[in-house]
Amino acid sequence: PRDLVPIVLAPLLYTDNSELSMDKLLSDSSNMSHSMIDGNIEDVIAELGMSFTSSVETCRGHIAQLVGRELKSSDMAHVLIIMLKSRAIEYWLESDAAKEKAQDSQHMPSPWSIENLMQAAKELNPKLNWSEVLFELDHAEFCIKDKYGLNLVIQTIRLGLQNQAFYPDRFPVDHIYRHWKHTEAQMSLITQILKNPDIFCFADHSFHPVAIDFLKAQPETENKEISSWRSLELIETLLYLAERGHCQEVQELLKFPIQHCPDVLVLGILQTPPSPFRFRQELLASLIPTFLGNHPNSAIILHHAW
């Protein structure tokens, strides 16, 4: 009988649309020990792959069984982390379905149904704090490797926030800028954001802008990739990460503003709080020669630098 089948298996064995009762979900979940949950969640999600979000009912059942209690922000973050760690993206990218969807430039293809994932979480906890989900991604195992992983995280949180009547410009971007305990995790997130402004762009959200009104030649305002570098928070966060052992990764990211908007970058560095660490001073020293030549903003930049 269906009532006796474990929740994780029920959606796979019974493909009809009948709903699993919440009493059944929570009853079965509460009987699982936390050690069992913690030990099995990664294996279960990895084994299920794309079928983890095949329907709202399926996804809700899996999450309820795996979490074993009322869904919390840390639980939802853990689910996202494990989804990122699975090889579902790799397998899916090799499929014909992925290649077909990749032709649609209007939508980011994904091996998972983000809508089903968000709706399942909502049904398990309508009051889930999605801002806290982003905060809880500060975890040793959190790592975004590509645009598909970034899309999973950003779109899931966006949909969750929209369901709670949050406006797009109120995305909790401050949780991205703050000093993370796990800097490798933060570095992976910021790297993919800067590589994929079509998924998430710092320029679309609140920030303290680099003062550039006095520049003779203004940077391109329509270019989102350039506009992102007007965020003082972004520049300050990257300087912080460089000082925490991520010099090489930060230098790689800085290649874009050094080439396309060095004046904005120099002013941004000058407008961040002074730091005793060498990276900031060495970066400024490496940028100044750019303005000893025929740059339209040379005089203004050199004046501010000195």
PDB file of C-alpha atoms in Angstrom:
ATOM      1  CA  PRO A   1       0.000   0.000   0.000  1.00  0.00           C
ATOM      2  CA  ARG A   2       1.164   3.511  -0.750  1.00  0.00           C
ATOM      3  CA  ASP A   3       0.829   4.583   2.888  1.00  0.00           C
ATOM      4  CA  LEU A   4       3.540   2.106   3.888  1.00  0.00           C
ATOM      5  CA  VAL A   5       6.024   3.117   1.191  1.00  0.00           C
ATOM      6  CA  PRO A   6       8.883   5.418   2.305  1.00  0.00           C
ATOM      7  CA  ILE A   7       8.324   9.022   1.244  1.00  0.00           C
ATOM      8  CA  VAL A   8      11.502   9.155  -0.837  1.00  0.00           C
ATOM      9  CA  LEU A   9      10.366   6.185  -2.940  1.00  0.00           C
ATOM     10  CA  ALA A  10       6.643   6.920  -3.148  1.00  0.00           C
ATOM     11  CA  PRO A  11       6.816   9.557  -5.903  1.00  0.00           C
ATOM     12  CA  LEU A  12       8.925   7.211  -8.016  1.00  0.00           C
ATOM     13  CA  LEU A  13       6.645   4.192  -7.561  1.00  0.00           C
ATOM     14  CA  TYR A  14       3.342   6.064  -7.789  1.00  0.00           C
ATOM     15  CA  THR A  15       3.268   8.547 -10.646  1.00  0.00           C
ATOM     16  CA  ASP A  16      -0.344   9.670 -10.229  1.00  0.00           C
ATOM     17  CA  ASN A  17      -1.104  13.187  -9.058  1.00  0.00           C
ATOM     18  CA  SER A  18      -2.540  12.287  -5.664  1.00  0.00           C
ATOM     19  CA  GLU A  19      -1.023  14.345  -2.881  1.00  0.00           C
ATOM     20  CA  LEU A  20       1.000  12.992  -0.008  1.00  0.00           C
ATOM     21  CA  SER A  21      -0.542  14.282   3.192  1.00  0.00           C
ATOM     22  CA  MET A  22       1.532  16.669   5.259  1.00  0.00           C
ATOM     23  CA  ASP A  23       0.790  14.529   8.324  1.00  0.00           C
ATOM     24  CA  LYS A  24       2.376  11.564   6.564  1.00  0.00           C
ATOM     25  CA  LEU A  25       5.370  13.662   5.503  1.00  0.00           C
ATOM     26  CA  LEU A  26       6.047  15.083   8.941  1.00  0.00           C
ATOM     27  CA  SER A  27       5.300  11.810  10.734  1.00  0.00           C
ATOM     28  CA  ASP A  28       7.765   9.849   8.620  1.00  0.00           C
ATOM     29  CA  SER A  29      10.315  12.626   8.827  1.00  0.00           C
ATOM     30  CA  SER A  30      10.202  12.887  12.601  1.00  0.00           C
ATOM     31  CA  ASN A  31      11.020   9.197  12.896  1.00  0.00           C
ATOM     32  CA  MET A  32      14.361   9.568  11.163  1.00  0.00           C
ATOM     33  CA  SER A  33      17.418  10.158  13.313  1.00  0.00           C
ATOM     34  CA  HIS A  34      19.481  13.232  12.494  1.00  0.00           C
ATOM     35  CA  SER A  35      22.604  11.103  12.085  1.00  0.00           C
ATOM     36  CA  MET A  36      20.827   9.125   9.409  1.00  0.00           C
ATOM     37  CA  ILE A  37      19.707  12.296   7.661  1.00  0.00           C
ATOM     38  CA  ASP A  38      23.128  13.934   7.752  1.00  0.00           C
ATOM     39  CA  GLY A  39      24.800  10.783   6.486  1.00  0.00           C
ATOM     40  CA  ASN A  40      22.378  10.080   3.640  1.00  0.00           C
ATOM     41  CA  ILE A  41      21.245  13.412   2.233  1.00  0.00           C
ATOM     42  CA  GLU A  42      24.193  13.814  -0.142  1.00  0.00           C
ATOM     43  CA  ASP A  43      23.942  10.225  -1.412  1.00  0.00           C
ATOM     44  CA  VAL A  44      20.181  10.456  -1.910  1.00  0.00           C
ATOM     45  CA  ILE A  45      20.268  13.724  -3.862  1.00  0.00           C
ATOM     46  CA  ALA A  46      23.234  12.513  -5.924  1.00  0.00           C
ATOM     47  CA  GLU A  47      21.434   9.268  -6.786  1.00  0.00           C
ATOM     48  CA  LEU A  48      18.147  10.969  -7.643  1.00  0.00           C
ATOM     49  CA  GLY A  49      19.845  13.579  -9.829  1.00  0.00           C
ATOM     50  CA  MET A  50      17.398  15.521 -11.980  1.00  0.00           C
ATOM     51  CA  SER A  51      14.417  13.526 -10.698  1.00  0.00           C
ATOM     52  CA  PHE A  52      14.842  15.239  -7.310  1.00  0.00           C
ATOM     53  CA  THR A  53      12.661  18.098  -8.608  1.00  0.00           C
ATOM     54  CA  SER A  54      10.559  16.208 -11.171  1.00  0.00           C
ATOM     55  CA  SER A  55       7.364  17.461  -9.488  1.00  0.00           C
ATOM     56  CA  VAL A  56       6.399  19.551  -6.465  1.00  0.00           C
ATOM     57  CA  GLU A  57       5.070  16.446  -4.710  1.00  0.00           C
ATOM     58  CA  THR A  58       8.233  14.463  -5.407  1.00  0.00           C
ATOM     59  CA  CYS A  59      10.547  17.243  -4.288  1.00  0.00           C
ATOM     60  CA  ARG A  60       8.498  17.990  -1.175  1.00  0.00           C
ATOM     61  CA  GLY A  61       8.582  14.341  -0.186  1.00  0.00           C
ATOM     62  CA  HIS A  62      12.339  14.079  -0.615  1.00  0.00           C
ATOM     63  CA  ILE A  63      13.046  17.243   1.363  1.00  0.00           C
ATOM     64  CA  ALA A  64      10.664  16.306   4.175  1.00  0.00           C
ATOM     65  CA  GLN A  65      12.236  12.877   4.536  1.00  0.00           C
ATOM     66  CA  LEU A  66      15.783  14.180   4.370  1.00  0.00           C
ATOM     67  CA  VAL A  67      15.364  17.112   6.745  1.00  0.00           C
ATOM     68  CA  GLY A  68      13.384  15.207   9.360  1.00  0.00           C
ATOM     69  CA  ARG A  69      11.893  18.338  10.976  1.00  0.00           C
ATOM     70  CA  GLU A  70      10.375  21.674  10.028  1.00  0.00           C
ATOM     71  CA  LEU A  71      12.353  23.097   7.132  1.00  0.00           C
ATOM     72  CA  LYS A  72      14.762  25.799   8.304  1.00  0.00           C
ATOM     73  CA  SER A  73      16.903  28.241   6.353  1.00  0.00           C
ATOM     74  CA  SER A  74      20.033  26.217   7.101  1.00  0.00           C
ATOM     75  CA  ASP A  75      18.299  23.060   5.817  1.00  0.00           C
ATOM     76  CA  MET A  76      17.340  24.732   2.543  1.00  0.00           C
ATOM     77  CA  ALA A  77      20.879  26.045   2.131  1.00  0.00           C
ATOM     78  CA  HIS A  78      22.177  22.510   2.742  1.00  0.00           C
ATOM     79  CA  VAL A  79      19.874  21.122   0.049  1.00  0.00           C
ATOM     80  CA  LEU A  80      21.174  23.714  -2.444  1.00  0.00           C
ATOM     81  CA  ILE A  81      24.783  22.936  -1.520  1.00  0.00           C
ATOM     82  CA  ILE A  82      24.271  19.211  -2.103  1.00  0.00           C
ATOM     83  CA  MET A  83      22.510  19.864  -5.416  1.00  0.00           C
ATOM     84  CA  LEU A  84      25.531  21.914  -6.494  1.00  0.00           C
ATOM     85  CA  LYS A  85      27.866  19.092  -5.484  1.00  0.00           C
ATOM     86  CA  SER A  86      25.981  16.443  -7.432  1.00  0.00           C
ATOM     87  CA  ARG A  87      27.001  15.603 -10.986  1.00  0.00           C
ATOM     88  CA  ALA A  88      23.497  16.197 -12.314  1.00  0.00           C
ATOM     89  CA  ILE A  89      24.645  19.272 -14.239  1.00  0.00           C
ATOM     90  CA  GLU A  90      27.474  17.369 -15.954  1.00  0.00           C
ATOM     91  CA  TYR A  91      25.207  14.495 -16.991  1.00  0.00           C
ATOM     92  CA  TRP A  92      22.438  16.833 -18.097  1.00  0.00           C
ATOM     93  CA  LEU A  93      24.698  18.978 -20.278  1.00  0.00           C
ATOM     94  CA  GLU A  94      25.513  15.874 -22.320  1.00  0.00           C
ATOM     95  CA  SER A  95      21.834  15.160 -22.995  1.00  0.00           C
ATOM     96  CA  ASP A  96      19.890  16.109 -26.124  1.00  0.00           C
ATOM     97  CA  ALA A  97      17.370  17.990 -23.975  1.00  0.00           C
ATOM     98  CA  ALA A  98      20.087  20.308 -22.699  1.00  0.00           C
ATOM     99  CA  LYS A  99      21.410  20.996 -26.191  1.00  0.00           C
ATOM    100  CA  GLU A 100      17.898  21.797 -27.398  1.00  0.00           C
ATOM    101  CA  LYS A 101      17.164  24.163 -24.504  1.00  0.00           C
ATOM    102  CA  ALA A 102      20.529  25.854 -24.945  1.00  0.00           C
ATOM    103  CA  GLN A 103      19.188  27.300 -28.222  1.00  0.00           C
ATOM    104  CA  ASP A 104      16.676  29.396 -26.253  1.00  0.00           C
ATOM    105  CA  SER A 105      18.544  32.613 -25.449  1.00  0.00           C
ATOM    106  CA  GLN A 106      15.643  33.926 -23.353  1.00  0.00           C
ATOM    107  CA  HIS A 107      15.901  31.297 -20.630  1.00  0.00           C
ATOM    108  CA  MET A 108      18.771  29.742 -18.718  1.00  0.00           C
ATOM    109  CA  PRO A 109      18.477  25.954 -19.098  1.00  0.00           C
ATOM    110  CA  SER A 110      18.664  23.917 -15.906  1.00  0.00           C
ATOM    111  CA  PRO A 111      18.668  20.209 -15.051  1.00  0.00           C
ATOM    112  CA  TRP A 112      16.315  20.958 -12.158  1.00  0.00           C
ATOM    113  CA  SER A 113      12.902  22.564 -11.914  1.00  0.00           C
ATOM    114  CA  ILE A 114      13.651  25.577  -9.736  1.00  0.00           C
ATOM    115  CA  GLU A 115       9.934  26.393  -9.546  1.00  0.00           C
ATOM    116  CA  ASN A 116       9.157  22.931  -8.130  1.00  0.00           C
ATOM    117  CA  LEU A 117      12.006  23.229  -5.634  1.00  0.00           C
ATOM    118  CA  MET A 118      10.827  26.610  -4.360  1.00  0.00           C
ATOM    119  CA  GLN A 119       7.161  25.546  -4.213  1.00  0.00           C
ATOM    120  CA  ALA A 120       8.045  22.365  -2.305  1.00  0.00           C
ATOM    121  CA  ALA A 121      10.006  24.410   0.228  1.00  0.00           C
ATOM    122  CA  LYS A 122       7.112  26.857   0.534  1.00  0.00           C
ATOM    123  CA  GLU A 123       4.645  24.055   1.285  1.00  0.00           C
ATOM    124  CA  LEU A 124       6.941  22.627   3.957  1.00  0.00           C
ATOM    125  CA  ASN A 125       7.499  26.040   5.554  1.00  0.00           C
ATOM    126  CA  PRO A 126       5.499  29.017   4.209  1.00  0.00           C
ATOM    127  CA  LYS A 127       7.461  31.332   6.519  1.00  0.00           C
ATOM    128  CA  LEU A 128      10.899  30.213   5.354  1.00  0.00           C
ATOM    129  CA  ASN A 129      13.285  33.184   5.456  1.00  0.00           C
ATOM    130  CA  TRP A 130      14.905  33.187   2.016  1.00  0.00           C
ATOM    131  CA  SER A 131      17.289  35.975   2.936  1.00  0.00           C
ATOM    132  CA  GLU A 132      18.650  33.704   5.653  1.00  0.00           C
ATOM    133  CA  VAL A 133      19.018  30.884   3.118  1.00  0.00           C
ATOM    134  CA  LEU A 134      21.560  33.047   1.288  1.00  0.00           C
ATOM    135  CA  PHE A 135      23.260  33.846   4.607  1.00  0.00           C
ATOM    136  CA  GLU A 136      23.521  30.127   5.429  1.00  0.00           C
ATOM    137  CA  LEU A 137      25.407  29.413   2.192  1.00  0.00           C
ATOM    138  CA  ASP A 138      28.500  30.576   4.084  1.00  0.00           C
ATOM    139  CA  HIS A 139      29.516  26.932   4.409  1.00  0.00           C
ATOM    140  CA  ALA A 140      32.738  24.991   3.832  1.00  0.00           C
ATOM    141  CA  GLU A 141      31.133  22.805   1.130  1.00  0.00           C
ATOM    142  CA  PHE A 142      29.411  25.583  -0.815  1.00  0.00           C
ATOM    143  CA  CYS A 143      30.974  26.036  -4.239  1.00  0.00           C
ATOM    144  CA  ILE A 144      29.566  27.407  -7.489  1.00  0.00           C
ATOM    145  CA  LYS A 145      31.473  26.087 -10.487  1.00  0.00           C
ATOM    146  CA  ASP A 146      29.521  27.473 -13.429  1.00  0.00           C
ATOM    147  CA  LYS A 147      26.583  29.560 -14.614  1.00  0.00           C
ATOM    148  CA  TYR A 148      24.145  26.687 -14.106  1.00  0.00           C
ATOM    149  CA  GLY A 149      24.991  26.443 -10.424  1.00  0.00           C
ATOM    150  CA  LEU A 150      24.743  30.223 -10.079  1.00  0.00           C
ATOM    151  CA  ASN A 151      21.356  30.191 -11.767  1.00  0.00           C
ATOM    152  CA  LEU A 152      20.113  27.493  -9.372  1.00  0.00           C
ATOM    153  CA  VAL A 153      21.068  29.507  -6.288  1.00  0.00           C
ATOM    154  CA  ILE A 154      20.034  32.972  -7.494  1.00  0.00           C
ATOM    155  CA  GLN A 155      16.744  31.948  -9.089  1.00  0.00           C
ATOM    156  CA  THR A 156      15.669  29.778  -6.152  1.00  0.00           C
ATOM    157  CA  ILE A 157      16.249  32.627  -3.699  1.00  0.00           C
ATOM    158  CA  ARG A 158      14.670  35.177  -6.050  1.00  0.00           C
ATOM    159  CA  LEU A 159      11.513  33.105  -6.440  1.00  0.00           C
ATOM    160  CA  GLY A 160      11.347  32.558  -2.701  1.00  0.00           C
ATOM    161  CA  LEU A 161      11.677  36.291  -2.023  1.00  0.00           C
ATOM    162  CA  GLN A 162       9.100  37.192  -4.676  1.00  0.00           C
ATOM    163  CA  ASN A 163       6.688  34.798  -3.022  1.00  0.00           C
ATOM    164  CA  GLN A 164       7.155  36.836   0.163  1.00  0.00           C
ATOM    165  CA  ALA A 165       6.406  40.082  -1.736  1.00  0.00           C
ATOM    166  CA  PHE A 166      10.045  41.182  -1.928  1.00  0.00           C
ATOM    167  CA  TYR A 167      10.896  43.475  -4.804  1.00  0.00           C
ATOM    168  CA  PRO A 168      13.837  42.565  -7.080  1.00  0.00           C
ATOM    169  CA  ASP A 169      15.891  45.559  -5.910  1.00  0.00           C
ATOM    170  CA  ARG A 170      15.577  44.286  -2.340  1.00  0.00           C
ATOM    171  CA  PHE A 171      17.597  41.143  -2.986  1.00  0.00           C
ATOM    172  CA  PRO A 172      19.804  40.732   0.127  1.00  0.00           C
ATOM    173  CA  VAL A 173      23.010  41.581  -1.740  1.00  0.00           C
ATOM    174  CA  ASP A 174      24.584  42.665   1.564  1.00  0.00           C
ATOM    175  CA  HIS A 175      24.843  38.947   2.430  1.00  0.00           C
ATOM    176  CA  ILE A 176      27.127  38.550  -0.593  1.00  0.00           C
ATOM    177  CA  TYR A 177      29.314  41.525   0.330  1.00  0.00           C
ATOM    178  CA  ARG A 178      29.710  40.779   4.038  1.00  0.00           C
ATOM    179  CA  HIS A 179      32.835  39.066   5.366  1.00  0.00           C
ATOM    180  CA  TRP A 180      32.215  35.332   5.074  1.00  0.00           C
ATOM    181  CA  LYS A 181      33.738  32.794   7.412  1.00  0.00           C
ATOM    182  CA  HIS A 182      34.373  30.489   4.453  1.00  0.00           C
ATOM    183  CA  THR A 183      36.138  32.766   1.988  1.00  0.00           C
ATOM    184  CA  GLU A 184      36.563  30.050  -0.674  1.00  0.00           C
ATOM    185  CA  ALA A 185      32.779  29.759  -0.836  1.00  0.00           C
ATOM    186  CA  GLN A 186      32.346  33.524  -1.145  1.00  0.00           C
ATOM    187  CA  MET A 187      35.041  33.700  -3.805  1.00  0.00           C
ATOM    188  CA  SER A 188      33.270  31.091  -5.938  1.00  0.00           C
ATOM    189  CA  LEU A 189      29.972  33.003  -5.726  1.00  0.00           C
ATOM    190  CA  ILE A 190      31.414  36.420  -6.608  1.00  0.00           C
ATOM    191  CA  THR A 191      33.510  34.956  -9.435  1.00  0.00           C
ATOM    192  CA  GLN A 192      30.491  33.418 -11.142  1.00  0.00           C
ATOM    193  CA  ILE A 193      28.397  36.562 -10.617  1.00  0.00           C
ATOM    194  CA  LEU A 194      31.016  38.715 -12.349  1.00  0.00           C
ATOM    195  CA  LYS A 195      31.280  36.183 -15.178  1.00  0.00           C
ATOM    196  CA  ASN A 196      27.503  35.998 -15.664  1.00  0.00           C
ATOM    197  CA  PRO A 197      25.882  39.460 -15.314  1.00  0.00           C
ATOM    198  CA  ASP A 198      22.888  38.158 -17.266  1.00  0.00           C
ATOM    199  CA  ILE A 199      22.016  35.978 -14.252  1.00  0.00           C
ATOM    200  CA  PHE A 200      22.906  38.428 -11.480  1.00  0.00           C
ATOM    201  CA  CYS A 201      24.443  41.872 -11.788  1.00  0.00           C
ATOM    202  CA  PHE A 202      25.724  43.912  -8.846  1.00  0.00           C
ATOM    203  CA  ALA A 203      24.794  47.088 -10.746  1.00  0.00           C
ATOM    204  CA  ASP A 204      21.098  46.144 -10.537  1.00  0.00           C
ATOM    205  CA  HIS A 205      21.115  46.235  -6.740  1.00  0.00           C
ATOM    206  CA  SER A 206      21.793  48.803  -4.052  1.00  0.00           C
ATOM    207  CA  PHE A 207      25.400  49.840  -3.430  1.00  0.00           C
ATOM    208  CA  HIS A 208      27.491  52.867  -2.500  1.00  0.00           C
ATOM    209  CA  PRO A 209      28.824  54.128  -5.850  1.00  0.00           C
ATOM    210  CA  VAL A 210      32.370  55.166  -6.631  1.00  0.00           C
ATOM    211  CA  ALA A 211      32.346  58.959  -7.041  1.00  0.00           C
ATOM    212  CA  ILE A 212      33.128  59.651 -10.719  1.00  0.00           C
ATOM    213  CA  ASP A 213      31.191  62.867 -11.444  1.00  0.00           C
ATOM    214  CA  PHE A 214      34.414  64.845 -11.828  1.00  0.00           C
ATOM    215  CA  LEU A 215      35.880  62.570 -14.531  1.00  0.00           C
ATOM    216  CA  LYS A 216      36.403  64.242 -17.884  1.00  0.00           C
ATOM    217  CA  ALA A 217      35.563  61.041 -19.782  1.00  0.00           C
ATOM    218  CA  GLN A 218      32.711  59.142 -18.131  1.00  0.00           C
ATOM    219  CA  PRO A 219      32.554  55.307 -18.243  1.00  0.00           C
ATOM    220  CA  GLU A 220      29.863  53.526 -20.231  1.00  0.00           C
ATOM    221  CA  THR A 221      26.707  53.614 -18.134  1.00  0.00           C
ATOM    222  CA  GLU A 222      24.871  51.096 -20.323  1.00  0.00           C
ATOM    223  CA  ASN A 223      27.508  48.406 -19.897  1.00  0.00           C
ATOM    224  CA  LYS A 224      26.494  46.290 -16.897  1.00  0.00           C
ATOM    225  CA  GLU A 225      29.887  44.657 -16.585  1.00  0.00           C
ATOM    226  CA  ILE A 226      31.506  48.080 -16.204  1.00  0.00           C
ATOM    227  CA  SER A 227      28.717  49.436 -13.988  1.00  0.00           C
ATOM    228  CA  SER A 228      29.264  46.623 -11.482  1.00  0.00           C
ATOM    229  CA  TRP A 229      32.718  48.030 -10.753  1.00  0.00           C
ATOM    230  CA  ARG A 230      31.172  51.241  -9.479  1.00  0.00           C
ATOM    231  CA  SER A 231      30.189  49.307  -6.352  1.00  0.00           C
ATOM    232  CA  LEU A 232      32.465  50.293  -3.482  1.00  0.00           C
ATOM    233  CA  GLU A 233      31.199  47.243  -1.612  1.00  0.00           C
ATOM    234  CA  LEU A 234      32.399  44.946  -4.402  1.00  0.00           C
ATOM    235  CA  ILE A 235      35.862  46.521  -4.522  1.00  0.00           C
ATOM    236  CA  GLU A 236      36.199  46.473  -0.743  1.00  0.00           C
ATOM    237  CA  THR A 237      35.068  42.829  -0.568  1.00  0.00           C
ATOM    238  CA  LEU A 238      37.585  41.762  -3.217  1.00  0.00           C
ATOM    239  CA  LEU A 239      40.396  43.586  -1.409  1.00  0.00           C
ATOM    240  CA  TYR A 240      39.365  41.748   1.749  1.00  0.00           C
ATOM    241  CA  LEU A 241      39.383  38.390  -0.052  1.00  0.00           C
ATOM    242  CA  ALA A 242      42.801  39.099  -1.561  1.00  0.00           C
ATOM    243  CA  GLU A 243      44.117  39.726   1.933  1.00  0.00           C
ATOM    244  CA  ARG A 244      42.648  36.397   3.059  1.00  0.00           C
ATOM    245  CA  GLY A 245      44.647  34.266   0.659  1.00  0.00           C
ATOM    246  CA  HIS A 246      42.804  34.771  -2.641  1.00  0.00           C
ATOM    247  CA  CYS A 247      45.234  37.144  -4.382  1.00  0.00           C
ATOM    248  CA  GLN A 248      45.440  35.116  -7.575  1.00  0.00           C
ATOM    249  CA  GLU A 249      41.671  34.756  -7.982  1.00  0.00           C
ATOM    250  CA  VAL A 250      41.094  38.443  -7.258  1.00  0.00           C
ATOM    251  CA  GLN A 251      43.806  39.502  -9.704  1.00  0.00           C
ATOM    252  CA  GLU A 252      42.110  37.384 -12.371  1.00  0.00           C
ATOM    253  CA  LEU A 253      38.788  39.167 -11.758  1.00  0.00           C
ATOM    254  CA  LEU A 254      40.476  42.580 -11.806  1.00  0.00           C
ATOM    255  CA  LYS A 255      41.723  42.037 -15.369  1.00  0.00           C
ATOM    256  CA  PHE A 256      38.370  43.242 -16.694  1.00  0.00           C
ATOM    257  CA  PRO A 257      38.229  46.631 -14.921  1.00  0.00           C
ATOM    258  CA  ILE A 258      41.965  47.163 -15.487  1.00  0.00           C
ATOM    259  CA  GLN A 259      41.348  46.838 -19.221  1.00  0.00           C
ATOM    260  CA  HIS A 260      37.928  48.498 -19.561  1.00  0.00           C
ATOM    261  CA  CYS A 261      37.586  51.012 -16.696  1.00  0.00           C
ATOM    262  CA  PRO A 262      40.904  51.501 -14.866  1.00  0.00           C
ATOM    263  CA  ASP A 263      39.894  55.008 -13.779  1.00  0.00           C
ATOM    264  CA  VAL A 264      36.807  53.676 -11.973  1.00  0.00           C
ATOM    265  CA  LEU A 265      38.889  50.960 -10.310  1.00  0.00           C
ATOM    266  CA  VAL A 266      41.592  53.379  -9.107  1.00  0.00           C
ATOM    267  CA  LEU A 267      39.026  55.800  -7.692  1.00  0.00           C
ATOM    268  CA  GLY A 268      37.183  52.905  -6.059  1.00  0.00           C
ATOM    269  CA  ILE A 269      40.348  51.695  -4.350  1.00  0.00           C
ATOM    270  CA  LEU A 270      41.171  55.241  -3.202  1.00  0.00           C
ATOM    271  CA  GLN A 271      37.648  55.634  -1.797  1.00  0.00           C
ATOM    272  CA  THR A 272      37.771  52.430   0.283  1.00  0.00           C
ATOM    273  CA  PRO A 273      39.137  52.556   3.844  1.00  0.00           C
ATOM    274  CA  PRO A 274      42.963  52.425   4.028  1.00  0.00           C
ATOM    275  CA  SER A 275      44.406  48.990   4.724  1.00  0.00           C
ATOM    276  CA  PRO A 276      47.743  47.944   6.239  1.00  0.00           C
ATOM    277  CA  PHE A 277      47.967  45.029   3.813  1.00  0.00           C
ATOM    278  CA  ARG A 278      50.290  45.196   0.803  1.00  0.00           C
ATOM    279  CA  PHE A 279      47.814  44.082  -1.861  1.00  0.00           C
ATOM    280  CA  ARG A 280      45.955  47.409  -1.951  1.00  0.00           C
ATOM    281  CA  GLN A 281      49.148  49.458  -2.231  1.00  0.00           C
ATOM    282  CA  GLU A 282      50.678  47.142  -4.840  1.00  0.00           C
ATOM    283  CA  LEU A 283      47.499  47.212  -6.915  1.00  0.00           C
ATOM    284  CA  LEU A 284      47.428  51.012  -6.909  1.00  0.00           C
ATOM    285  CA  ALA A 285      51.121  51.148  -7.809  1.00  0.00           C
ATOM    286  CA  SER A 286      50.523  48.826 -10.767  1.00  0.00           C
ATOM    287  CA  LEU A 287      47.615  50.953 -12.043  1.00  0.00           C
ATOM    288  CA  ILE A 288      49.190  54.412 -11.886  1.00  0.00           C
ATOM    289  CA  PRO A 289      51.435  53.927 -14.988  1.00  0.00           C
ATOM    290  CA  THR A 290      48.223  53.627 -17.051  1.00  0.00           C
ATOM    291  CA  PHE A 291      47.602  57.311 -16.375  1.00  0.00           C
ATOM    292  CA  LEU A 292      51.124  58.496 -17.147  1.00  0.00           C
ATOM    293  CA  GLY A 293      50.293  58.091 -20.810  1.00  0.00           C
ATOM    294  CA  ASN A 294      47.560  59.539 -22.996  1.00  0.00           C
ATOM    295  CA  HIS A 295      44.494  58.555 -20.930  1.00  0.00           C
ATOM    296  CA  PRO A 296      41.680  61.187 -21.046  1.00  0.00           C
ATOM    297  CA  ASN A 297      41.347  61.126 -17.252  1.00  0.00           C
ATOM    298  CA  SER A 298      45.078  61.114 -16.482  1.00  0.00           C
ATOM    299  CA  ALA A 299      45.296  64.547 -14.805  1.00  0.00           C
ATOM    300  CA  ILE A 300      42.268  63.966 -12.576  1.00  0.00           C
ATOM    301  CA  ILE A 301      43.339  60.459 -11.517  1.00  0.00           C
ATOM    302  CA  LEU A 302      46.920  61.502 -10.737  1.00  0.00           C
ATOM    303  CA  HIS A 303      45.616  64.481  -8.756  1.00  0.00           C
ATOM    304  CA  HIS A 304      43.422  62.227  -6.605  1.00  0.00           C
ATOM    305  CA  ALA A 305      46.157  59.620  -6.213  1.00  0.00           C
ATOM    306  CA  TRP A 306      48.500  62.227  -4.799  1.00  0.00           C
TER     307      TRP A 306
END
